[in-house]
Amino acid sequence: RKVLEEIGGKPMIKIVLEICADAVGKNSVVLCTDSEELKKNSEDWGFKVIMTSKSCDSGSQRIASVIDEILFIVRGKRLGELDDKTKKEILINTGIINVQGDQPFLDPKILLNICNRFTLPEKSPSVITPIYPLKSKDIHNPNVVKTLVSNRGKALYFSRSAIPHVRDVKESDWYKYNTYWGHVGIYGYRADVLNEWKNLDESKLESLEKLEQLK
C-alpha cells in the first residue's frame, strides 16, 4: 500500500496521476493495476483503470499485458479488429509512457519532452528514457541505476555498478574523468515494442541486475 501513503495530505498515487494528467491530459492517462483498492480510488478521482494480473513482475510487463485495452481506450480501436496495414500504422505511431506509481516528485516537463520525441516528423525511437548527470556521491550507490551512453545519446547499457570503469584511478575520483549518468525509471515505448513484449525472453543481464530495461 506504499502508493496510498499520503504526502501533504494527498495519496502518492493521486499525485502521480495528476502529474501525468497535467502533462498529457486526463483522457490519455490510464492506471494499470492488480489492486481493487487502487482501482476504486482512482475511478473515484476520475481516472481510467485497467485491471492486470498479479503475476506481472515489472511495470513494463504490466502495461504490455493489457496493450490491446490501452489502445482501445486511447485510440478507440482493438488490434484484432484491424487489417494488418492499419494495425502496423497504429502500433508504430502510438507512444505509451510507463510512469511508476511511486514517483510523486516527477517533473511533468519530462513527460512532455518524451511526448514531443514521439511526434517529430522522423520515425520515433522504439524506446525513450530520461537520464541525468549523477553527483559524485551517487556513482557507486547500487540503488542508483547508471546508464552508459554513446556520443549520439544512445543508451548502451544500464547497471547498478558504475560504468565505465576508470582504470588506475581510485573510485572516489572517477567523477573527475567522466560524466556518469543516472536513469530515471520512466520509459516511453512505441506501442509495437509493448505488443511484442510477450515474445521476448528474459535476458540473463536483466535477471542479474534486476533491471527490466535490459530486456
CSV table of C-alpha atoms in Angstrom, one decimal, residues 28-202:
chain,number,residue,atom,x,y,z
A,28,SER,CA,-4.7,9.9,-22.0
A,29,VAL,CA,-3.9,8.6,-18.5
A,30,VAL,CA,-4.7,5.0,-17.7
A,31,LEU,CA,-3.8,3.3,-14.4
A,32,CYS,CA,-2.8,-0.3,-14.8
A,33,THR,CA,-3.0,-2.2,-11.5
A,34,ASP,CA,-3.9,-5.5,-9.9
A,35,SER,CA,-5.3,-3.8,-6.8
A,36,GLU,CA,-9.1,-3.4,-6.4
A,37,GLU,CA,-8.4,-0.7,-3.8
A,38,LEU,CA,-6.4,1.4,-6.2
A,39,LYS,CA,-9.0,0.8,-8.9
A,40,LYS,CA,-11.8,2.1,-6.8
A,41,ASN,CA,-9.9,5.1,-5.5
A,42,SER,CA,-8.6,6.1,-9.0
A,43,GLU,CA,-12.0,5.8,-10.6
A,44,ASP,CA,-13.4,7.9,-7.8
A,45,TRP,CA,-10.8,10.6,-8.8
A,46,GLY,CA,-12.0,10.3,-12.4
A,47,PHE,CA,-9.2,8.3,-13.9
A,48,LYS,CA,-9.5,5.3,-16.2
A,49,VAL,CA,-8.3,2.0,-14.8
A,50,ILE,CA,-7.4,-1.4,-16.4
A,51,MET,CA,-7.0,-4.4,-14.1
A,52,THR,CA,-4.0,-6.6,-14.7
A,53,SER,CA,-2.7,-10.0,-13.5
A,54,LYS,CA,-0.9,-10.1,-10.1
A,55,SER,CA,1.9,-12.2,-11.8
A,56,CYS,CA,3.4,-9.2,-13.6
A,57,ASP,CA,7.0,-8.7,-12.4
A,58,SER,CA,7.6,-5.2,-13.8
A,59,GLY,CA,5.7,-2.1,-14.8
A,60,SER,CA,6.5,-2.6,-18.4
A,61,GLN,CA,5.2,-6.2,-18.4
A,62,ARG,CA,2.1,-5.0,-16.7
A,63,ILE,CA,1.4,-2.4,-19.4
A,64,ALA,CA,2.3,-4.8,-22.2
A,65,SER,CA,-0.1,-7.4,-20.9
A,66,VAL,CA,-3.0,-5.1,-21.5
A,67,ILE,CA,-1.8,-3.2,-24.6
A,68,ASP,CA,-4.9,-4.0,-26.5
A,69,GLU,CA,-7.1,-2.5,-23.9
A,70,ILE,CA,-4.9,0.6,-23.6
A,71,LEU,CA,-5.0,1.2,-27.4
A,72,PHE,CA,-8.8,0.8,-27.3
A,73,ILE,CA,-9.0,3.5,-24.6
A,74,VAL,CA,-6.7,6.0,-26.3
A,75,ARG,CA,-7.3,5.1,-29.9
A,76,GLY,CA,-10.8,3.6,-29.9
A,77,LYS,CA,-9.5,0.6,-31.8
A,78,ARG,CA,-8.8,-3.0,-30.9
A,79,LEU,CA,-5.9,-4.6,-32.7
A,80,GLY,CA,-7.9,-7.8,-33.6
A,81,GLU,CA,-10.4,-5.7,-35.5
A,82,LEU,CA,-7.9,-4.1,-37.8
A,83,ASP,CA,-6.3,-5.1,-41.1
A,84,ASP,CA,-2.5,-5.7,-41.0
A,85,LYS,CA,-1.6,-2.3,-42.5
A,86,THR,CA,-3.8,-0.3,-40.2
A,87,LYS,CA,-2.6,-2.3,-37.2
A,88,LYS,CA,1.0,-1.6,-38.1
A,89,GLU,CA,0.4,2.1,-38.5
A,90,ILE,CA,-1.3,2.4,-35.1
A,91,LEU,CA,1.4,0.5,-33.3
A,92,ILE,CA,4.2,2.5,-34.9
A,93,ASN,CA,2.5,5.8,-34.4
A,94,THR,CA,1.4,5.4,-30.8
A,95,GLY,CA,3.7,6.3,-27.9
A,96,ILE,CA,3.0,4.9,-24.4
A,97,ILE,CA,4.8,6.2,-21.4
A,98,ASN,CA,5.3,3.9,-18.4
A,99,VAL,CA,5.3,6.0,-15.2
A,100,GLN,CA,5.8,4.2,-11.9
A,101,GLY,CA,3.2,4.9,-9.2
A,102,ASP,CA,5.8,5.8,-6.7
A,103,GLN,CA,7.2,8.9,-8.5
A,104,PRO,CA,5.3,11.8,-6.8
A,105,PHE,CA,8.0,14.3,-7.4
A,106,LEU,CA,8.2,13.8,-11.2
A,107,ASP,CA,8.5,16.9,-13.3
A,108,PRO,CA,5.7,16.9,-15.9
A,109,LYS,CA,8.1,18.6,-18.3
A,110,ILE,CA,10.0,15.2,-18.6
A,111,LEU,CA,6.7,13.6,-19.8
A,112,LEU,CA,6.1,16.4,-22.3
A,113,ASN,CA,9.7,16.0,-23.7
A,114,ILE,CA,9.1,12.3,-24.2
A,115,CYS,CA,5.8,13.0,-25.9
A,116,ASN,CA,7.4,15.6,-28.2
A,117,ARG,CA,10.0,13.0,-29.3
A,118,PHE,CA,7.2,10.7,-30.4
A,119,THR,CA,5.6,13.5,-32.6
A,120,LEU,CA,8.8,14.5,-34.5
A,121,PRO,CA,8.5,14.2,-38.3
A,122,GLU,CA,11.1,11.5,-38.5
A,123,LYS,CA,10.4,7.9,-37.2
A,124,SER,CA,10.4,8.0,-33.4
A,125,PRO,CA,12.8,5.8,-31.4
A,126,SER,CA,11.4,2.5,-30.2
A,127,VAL,CA,12.2,3.3,-26.6
A,128,ILE,CA,12.9,6.6,-25.0
A,129,THR,CA,14.1,7.0,-21.4
A,130,PRO,CA,15.3,10.1,-19.5
A,131,ILE,CA,18.8,10.3,-17.8
A,132,TYR,CA,20.5,12.9,-15.7
A,133,PRO,CA,24.2,13.7,-14.6
A,134,LEU,CA,25.0,12.0,-11.3
A,135,LYS,CA,26.5,13.6,-8.3
A,136,SER,CA,29.9,12.1,-7.3
A,137,LYS,CA,28.3,10.6,-4.1
A,138,ASP,CA,25.8,8.6,-6.1
A,139,ILE,CA,28.2,7.0,-8.7
A,140,HIS,CA,28.9,3.9,-6.6
A,141,ASN,CA,25.4,3.6,-5.0
A,142,PRO,CA,23.9,0.3,-6.3
A,143,ASN,CA,20.4,1.7,-5.6
A,144,VAL,CA,21.0,4.4,-8.3
A,145,VAL,CA,20.8,2.9,-11.8
A,146,LYS,CA,23.5,4.1,-14.1
A,147,THR,CA,23.3,4.5,-17.9
A,148,LEU,CA,26.3,4.1,-20.3
A,149,VAL,CA,25.6,6.5,-23.2
A,150,SER,CA,27.1,6.8,-26.6
A,151,ASN,CA,28.3,10.0,-28.2
A,152,ARG,CA,25.0,10.1,-30.1
A,153,GLY,CA,22.9,9.8,-27.0
A,154,LYS,CA,22.0,6.1,-27.3
A,155,ALA,CA,21.9,4.0,-24.2
A,156,LEU,CA,24.4,1.2,-24.5
A,157,TYR,CA,23.8,-0.4,-21.1
A,158,PHE,CA,22.2,0.0,-17.7
A,159,SER,CA,23.8,-1.2,-14.5
A,160,ARG,CA,23.7,-0.8,-10.7
A,161,SER,CA,27.5,-0.6,-11.0
A,162,ALA,CA,29.5,2.5,-12.0
A,163,ILE,CA,30.2,2.4,-15.7
A,164,PRO,CA,32.6,3.0,-17.3
A,165,HIS,CA,35.4,1.7,-15.0
A,166,VAL,CA,38.3,4.2,-14.8
A,167,ARG,CA,41.4,2.2,-14.7
A,168,ASP,CA,44.3,3.1,-12.3
A,169,VAL,CA,42.2,5.7,-10.6
A,170,LYS,CA,40.7,5.4,-7.1
A,171,GLU,CA,37.0,5.1,-7.2
A,172,SER,CA,36.3,8.3,-5.3
A,173,ASP,CA,38.0,10.2,-8.1
A,174,TRP,CA,36.2,8.6,-11.1
A,175,TYR,CA,33.8,11.6,-11.4
A,176,LYS,CA,36.8,13.8,-12.4
A,177,TYR,CA,37.3,11.7,-15.6
A,178,ASN,CA,33.9,11.1,-17.0
A,179,THR,CA,30.2,12.2,-16.7
A,180,TYR,CA,28.2,9.5,-15.1
A,181,TRP,CA,24.6,9.3,-16.0
A,182,GLY,CA,21.7,8.2,-13.7
A,183,HIS,CA,18.5,6.7,-15.1
A,184,VAL,CA,15.0,8.0,-14.3
A,185,GLY,CA,12.7,5.0,-14.1
A,186,ILE,CA,10.3,6.2,-16.9
A,187,TYR,CA,10.0,4.6,-20.3
A,188,GLY,CA,8.5,5.9,-23.5
A,189,TYR,CA,7.6,2.9,-25.7
A,190,ARG,CA,6.4,2.8,-29.2
A,191,ALA,CA,3.3,0.6,-29.0
A,192,ASP,CA,4.8,-2.1,-31.3
A,193,VAL,CA,7.5,-2.8,-28.7
A,194,LEU,CA,5.0,-3.5,-26.0
A,195,ASN,CA,2.9,-5.6,-28.4
A,196,GLU,CA,5.9,-7.9,-28.9
A,197,TRP,CA,6.9,-7.9,-25.1
A,198,LYS,CA,5.3,-11.3,-24.5
A,199,ASN,CA,7.6,-12.8,-27.2
A,200,LEU,CA,10.8,-11.5,-25.6
A,201,ASP,CA,12.6,-14.0,-23.3
A,202,GLU,CA,14.1,-12.8,-20.0
